[in-house]
Short mmCIF file of C-alpha atoms in Angstrom, two decimals:
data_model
loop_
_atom_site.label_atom_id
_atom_site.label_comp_id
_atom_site.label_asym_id
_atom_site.label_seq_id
_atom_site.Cartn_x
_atom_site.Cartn_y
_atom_site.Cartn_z
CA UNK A 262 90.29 139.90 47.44
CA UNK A 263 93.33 138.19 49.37
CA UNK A 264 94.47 136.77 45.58
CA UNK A 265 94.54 140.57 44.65
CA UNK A 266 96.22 141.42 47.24
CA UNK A 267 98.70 138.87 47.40
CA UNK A 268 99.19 140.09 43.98
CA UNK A 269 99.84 143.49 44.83
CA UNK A 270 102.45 143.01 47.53
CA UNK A 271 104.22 140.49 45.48
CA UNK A 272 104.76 143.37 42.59
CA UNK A 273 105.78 145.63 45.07
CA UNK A 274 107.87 143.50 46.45
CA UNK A 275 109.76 142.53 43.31
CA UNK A 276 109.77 146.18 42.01
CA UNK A 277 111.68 146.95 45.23
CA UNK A 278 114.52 143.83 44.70
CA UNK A 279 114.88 144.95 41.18
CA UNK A 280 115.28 148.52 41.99
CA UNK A 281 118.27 147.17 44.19
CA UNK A 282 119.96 145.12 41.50
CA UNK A 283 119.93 147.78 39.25
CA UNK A 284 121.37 150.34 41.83
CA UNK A 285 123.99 147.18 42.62
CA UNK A 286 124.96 146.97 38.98
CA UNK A 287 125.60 150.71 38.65
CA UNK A 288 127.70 150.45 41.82
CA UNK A 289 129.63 148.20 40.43
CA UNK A 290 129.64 149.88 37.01
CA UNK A 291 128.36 146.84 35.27
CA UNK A 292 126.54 148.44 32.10
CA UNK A 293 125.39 145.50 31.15
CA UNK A 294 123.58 143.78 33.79
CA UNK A 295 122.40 147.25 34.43
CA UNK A 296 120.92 147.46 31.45
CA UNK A 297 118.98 144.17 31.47
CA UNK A 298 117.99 144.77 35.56
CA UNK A 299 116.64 148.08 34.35
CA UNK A 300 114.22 146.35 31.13
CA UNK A 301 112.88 144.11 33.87
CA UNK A 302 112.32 146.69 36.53
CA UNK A 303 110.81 148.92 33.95
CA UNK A 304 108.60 146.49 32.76
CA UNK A 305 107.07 145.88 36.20
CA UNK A 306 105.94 149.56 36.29
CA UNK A 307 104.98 152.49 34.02
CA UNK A 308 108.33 153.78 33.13
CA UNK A 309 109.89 155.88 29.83
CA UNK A 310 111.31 152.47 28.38
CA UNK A 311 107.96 150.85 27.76
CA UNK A 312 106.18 151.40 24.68
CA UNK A 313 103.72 154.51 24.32
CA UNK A 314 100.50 155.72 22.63
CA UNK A 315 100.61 159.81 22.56
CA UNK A 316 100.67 160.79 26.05
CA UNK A 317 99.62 163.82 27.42
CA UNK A 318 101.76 166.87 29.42
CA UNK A 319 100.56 165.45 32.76
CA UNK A 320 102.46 162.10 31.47
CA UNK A 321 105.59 163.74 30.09
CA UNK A 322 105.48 165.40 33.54
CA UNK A 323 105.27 161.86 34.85
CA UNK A 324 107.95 160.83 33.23
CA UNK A 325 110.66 163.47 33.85
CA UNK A 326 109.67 162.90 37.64
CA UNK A 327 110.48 159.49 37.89
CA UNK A 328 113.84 160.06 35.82
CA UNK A 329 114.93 162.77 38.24
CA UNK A 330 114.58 160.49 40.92
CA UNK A 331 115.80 157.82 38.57
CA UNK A 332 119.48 160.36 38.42
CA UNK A 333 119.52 161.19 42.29
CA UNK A 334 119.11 157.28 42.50
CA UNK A 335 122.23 156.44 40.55
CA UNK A 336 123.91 159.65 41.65
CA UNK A 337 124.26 158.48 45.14
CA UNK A 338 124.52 154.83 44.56
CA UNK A 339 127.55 155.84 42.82
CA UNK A 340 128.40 158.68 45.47
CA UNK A 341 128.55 155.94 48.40
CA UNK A 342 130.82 153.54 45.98
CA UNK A 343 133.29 156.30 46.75
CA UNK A 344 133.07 158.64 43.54
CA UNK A 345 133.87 161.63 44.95
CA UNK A 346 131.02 164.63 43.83
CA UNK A 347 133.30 166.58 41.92
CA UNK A 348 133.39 164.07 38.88
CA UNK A 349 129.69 163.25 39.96
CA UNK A 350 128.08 166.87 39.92
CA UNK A 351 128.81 167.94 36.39
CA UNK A 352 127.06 164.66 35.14
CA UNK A 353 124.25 164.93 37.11
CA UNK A 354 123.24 168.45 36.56
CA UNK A 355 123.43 168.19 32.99
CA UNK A 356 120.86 165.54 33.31
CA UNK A 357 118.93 167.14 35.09
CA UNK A 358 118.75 170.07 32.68
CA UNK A 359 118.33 167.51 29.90
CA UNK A 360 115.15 165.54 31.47
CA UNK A 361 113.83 169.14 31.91
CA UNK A 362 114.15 169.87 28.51
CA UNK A 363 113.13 166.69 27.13
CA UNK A 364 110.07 166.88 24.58
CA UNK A 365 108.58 163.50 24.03
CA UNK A 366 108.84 159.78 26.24
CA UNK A 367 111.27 158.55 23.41
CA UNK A 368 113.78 161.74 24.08
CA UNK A 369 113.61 160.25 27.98
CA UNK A 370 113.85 156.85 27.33
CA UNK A 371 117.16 157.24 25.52
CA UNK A 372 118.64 159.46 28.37
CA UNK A 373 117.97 157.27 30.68
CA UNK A 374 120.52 154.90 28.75
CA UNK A 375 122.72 157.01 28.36
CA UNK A 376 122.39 157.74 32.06
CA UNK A 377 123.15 154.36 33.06
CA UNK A 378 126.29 154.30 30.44
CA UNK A 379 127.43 157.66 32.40
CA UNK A 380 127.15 156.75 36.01
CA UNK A 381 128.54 153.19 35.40
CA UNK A 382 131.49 154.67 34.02
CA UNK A 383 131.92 156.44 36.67
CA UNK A 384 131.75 153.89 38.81
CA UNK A 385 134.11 151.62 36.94
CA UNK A 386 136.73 154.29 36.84
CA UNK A 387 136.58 156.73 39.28
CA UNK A 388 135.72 154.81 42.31
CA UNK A 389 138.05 155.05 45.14
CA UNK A 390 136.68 152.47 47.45
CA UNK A 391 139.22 150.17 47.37
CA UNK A 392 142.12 152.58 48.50
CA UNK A 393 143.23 153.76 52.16
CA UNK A 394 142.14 157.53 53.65
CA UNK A 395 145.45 158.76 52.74
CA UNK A 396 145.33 157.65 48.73
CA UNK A 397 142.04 158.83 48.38
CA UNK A 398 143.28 162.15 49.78
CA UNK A 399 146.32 161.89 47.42
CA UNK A 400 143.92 161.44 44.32
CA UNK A 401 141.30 164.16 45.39
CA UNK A 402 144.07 166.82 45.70
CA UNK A 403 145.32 165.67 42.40
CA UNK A 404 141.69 166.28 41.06
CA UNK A 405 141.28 169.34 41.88
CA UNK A 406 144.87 170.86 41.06
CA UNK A 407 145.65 168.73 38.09
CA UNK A 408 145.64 171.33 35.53
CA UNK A 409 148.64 173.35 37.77
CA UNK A 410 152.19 172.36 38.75
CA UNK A 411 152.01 169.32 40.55
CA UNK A 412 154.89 167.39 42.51
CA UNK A 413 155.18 164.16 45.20
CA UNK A 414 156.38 167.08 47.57
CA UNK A 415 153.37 169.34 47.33
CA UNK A 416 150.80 166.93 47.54
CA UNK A 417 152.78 165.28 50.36
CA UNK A 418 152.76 168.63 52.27
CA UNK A 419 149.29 169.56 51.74
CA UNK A 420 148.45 165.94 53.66
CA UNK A 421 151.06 166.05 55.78
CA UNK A 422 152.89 162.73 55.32
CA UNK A 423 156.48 162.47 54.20
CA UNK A 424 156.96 162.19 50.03
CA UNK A 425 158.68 159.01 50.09
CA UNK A 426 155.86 157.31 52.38
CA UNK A 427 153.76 159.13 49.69
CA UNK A 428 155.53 157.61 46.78
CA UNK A 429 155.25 154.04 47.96
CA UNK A 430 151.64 153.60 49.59
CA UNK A 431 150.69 155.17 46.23
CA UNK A 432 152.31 152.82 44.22
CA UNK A 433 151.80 149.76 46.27
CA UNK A 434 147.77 150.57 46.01
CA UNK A 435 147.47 151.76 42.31
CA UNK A 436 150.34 150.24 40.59
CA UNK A 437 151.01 153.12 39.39
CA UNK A 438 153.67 156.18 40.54
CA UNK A 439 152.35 159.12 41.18
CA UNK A 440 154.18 160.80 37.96
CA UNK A 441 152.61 158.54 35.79
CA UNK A 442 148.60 158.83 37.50
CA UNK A 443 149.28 162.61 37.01
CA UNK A 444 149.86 161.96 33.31
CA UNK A 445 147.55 160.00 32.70
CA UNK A 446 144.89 161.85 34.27
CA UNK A 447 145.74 165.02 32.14
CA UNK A 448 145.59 163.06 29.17
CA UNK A 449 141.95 161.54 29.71
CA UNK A 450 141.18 165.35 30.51
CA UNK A 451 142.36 165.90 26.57
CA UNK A 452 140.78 162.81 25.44
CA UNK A 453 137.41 164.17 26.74
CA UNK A 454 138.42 168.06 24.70
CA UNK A 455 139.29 166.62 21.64
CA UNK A 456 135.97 164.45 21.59
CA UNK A 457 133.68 167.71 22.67
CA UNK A 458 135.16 170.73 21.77
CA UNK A 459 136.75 172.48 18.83
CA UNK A 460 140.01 173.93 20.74
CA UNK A 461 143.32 173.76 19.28
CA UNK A 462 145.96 171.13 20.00
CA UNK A 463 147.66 174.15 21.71
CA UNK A 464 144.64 175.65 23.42
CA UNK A 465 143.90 171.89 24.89
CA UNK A 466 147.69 171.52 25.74
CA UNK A 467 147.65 174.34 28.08
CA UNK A 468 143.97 173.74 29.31
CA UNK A 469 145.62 170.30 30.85
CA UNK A 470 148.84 171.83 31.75
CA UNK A 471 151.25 171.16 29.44
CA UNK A 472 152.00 174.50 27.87
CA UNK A 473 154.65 173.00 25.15
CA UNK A 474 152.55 171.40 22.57
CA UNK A 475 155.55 169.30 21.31
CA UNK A 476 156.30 167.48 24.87
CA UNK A 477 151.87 167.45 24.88
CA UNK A 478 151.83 165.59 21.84
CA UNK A 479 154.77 163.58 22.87
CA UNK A 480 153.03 162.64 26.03
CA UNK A 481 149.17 162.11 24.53
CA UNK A 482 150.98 159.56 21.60
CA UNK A 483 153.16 157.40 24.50
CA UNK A 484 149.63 156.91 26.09
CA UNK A 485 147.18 157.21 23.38
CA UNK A 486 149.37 155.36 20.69
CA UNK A 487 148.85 158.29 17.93
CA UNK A 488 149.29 162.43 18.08
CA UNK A 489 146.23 164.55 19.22
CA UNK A 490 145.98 165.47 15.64
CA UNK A 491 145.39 161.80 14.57
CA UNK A 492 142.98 160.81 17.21
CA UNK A 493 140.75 163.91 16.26
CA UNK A 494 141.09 162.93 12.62
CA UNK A 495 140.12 159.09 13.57
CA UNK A 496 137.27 160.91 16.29
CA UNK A 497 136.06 164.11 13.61
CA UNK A 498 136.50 162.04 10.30
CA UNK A 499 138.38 165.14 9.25
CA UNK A 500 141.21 167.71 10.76
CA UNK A 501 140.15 170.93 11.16
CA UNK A 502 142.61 172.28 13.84
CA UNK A 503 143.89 175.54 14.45
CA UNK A 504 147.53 175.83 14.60
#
């Protein structure tokens, strides 16, 4: 009896420090070790990555359970690594739709990969724990205007510090001025419409805001190193782009 239950509180002991390493790895957007802390953890537990017989509804319901607590999980590991919600919330509701729609344990299984590949980017990329209250600010208000005129002045304004206090602090923490985080950030916005949708160089140019599709191109190939057009012939295999 004591063996047994030695036996049980030493499972649920190490199913509890694994479920922490794999919430640390996705904090720090390690992909890999999250990967290989998640084949442990799910192999000290019934989980979606094991191997299955045929399982019944009650299991698939089982299964899409534990995966929508596995996204809340990773959706608020990543939330208190400073990932602000608005780049969170679009991942995690998709997921959520997608467990929900899932039809076997295999179709789960492979989401929760992908899962893991999606909030580790996240983390690795959009984190803004390492930067003061005032850059974070800065970066947040470039968010959510970035598709609009943007300048060092406006942003300044709307957080009421002076633009050349603005300019440094922002430079000094990224390495980057604020010009060239702006233009960057609209081009990963293209990046991810030429990789998911079927708009138009133009269409995708203005979606970002850069209305003139020559100075878009001209900024996407000093960042990119090729044209729109060329990246969505390497991406597609093939153009098929409206003028």
């Amino acid at each position: 009896m004591d063996s047994d239950f030695n036996r049980q509180m030493h499972l649920i002991d190490e199913r509890y420090h694994m479920e922490n390493a794999l919430l640390d790895a996705i904090a720090a957007g390690d992909y890999k070790r999250a990967t290989q802390t998640l084949l442990h953890y799910s192999s000290l537990m019934d989980s979606p990555l094991q191997e299955y017989r045929p399982s019944s509804d009650d299991m698939l319901r089982e299964f899409k359970n534990s995966t929508h607590v596995m996204n809340t999980l990773f959706r608020k590991t990543i939330e208190a690594s400073h990932v602000h919600p608005i780049y969170i919330h679009e991942y995690s509701t998709r997921f959520d739709r997608r467990i929900e729609a899932a039809q076997t344990p295999e179709e789960i299984s492979s989401l929760i990969r992908e899962m893991l590949r999606r909030y580790c980017y996240l983390a690795r990329n959009y984190s803004l724990a390492t930067y003061s209250k005032t850059i974070r600010e800065a970066i947040l208000y470039i968010e959510l205007n970035l598709y609009g005129p943007l300048s060092t002045g406006e942003i300044a304004k709307a957080l009421n510090i002076t633009p050349n206090y603005l300019s440094n602090q922002f430079r000094k923490e990224t390495g980057s001025t604020i010009s060239d985080y702006i233009r960057r950030r609209r081009i990963d916005a293209a990046l991810r419409l030429l990789n998911t949708t079927d708009l138009s160089i133009q269409e995708i140019g203005e979606h970002i805001g850069i209305g003139d599709s020559s100075y878009f191109s001209h900024q996407f190939k000093s960042i990119v190193g090729m044209s729109p057009m060329e990246y969505r012939k390497m991406v597609h295999g093939h153009v098929n782009d409206k003028p």
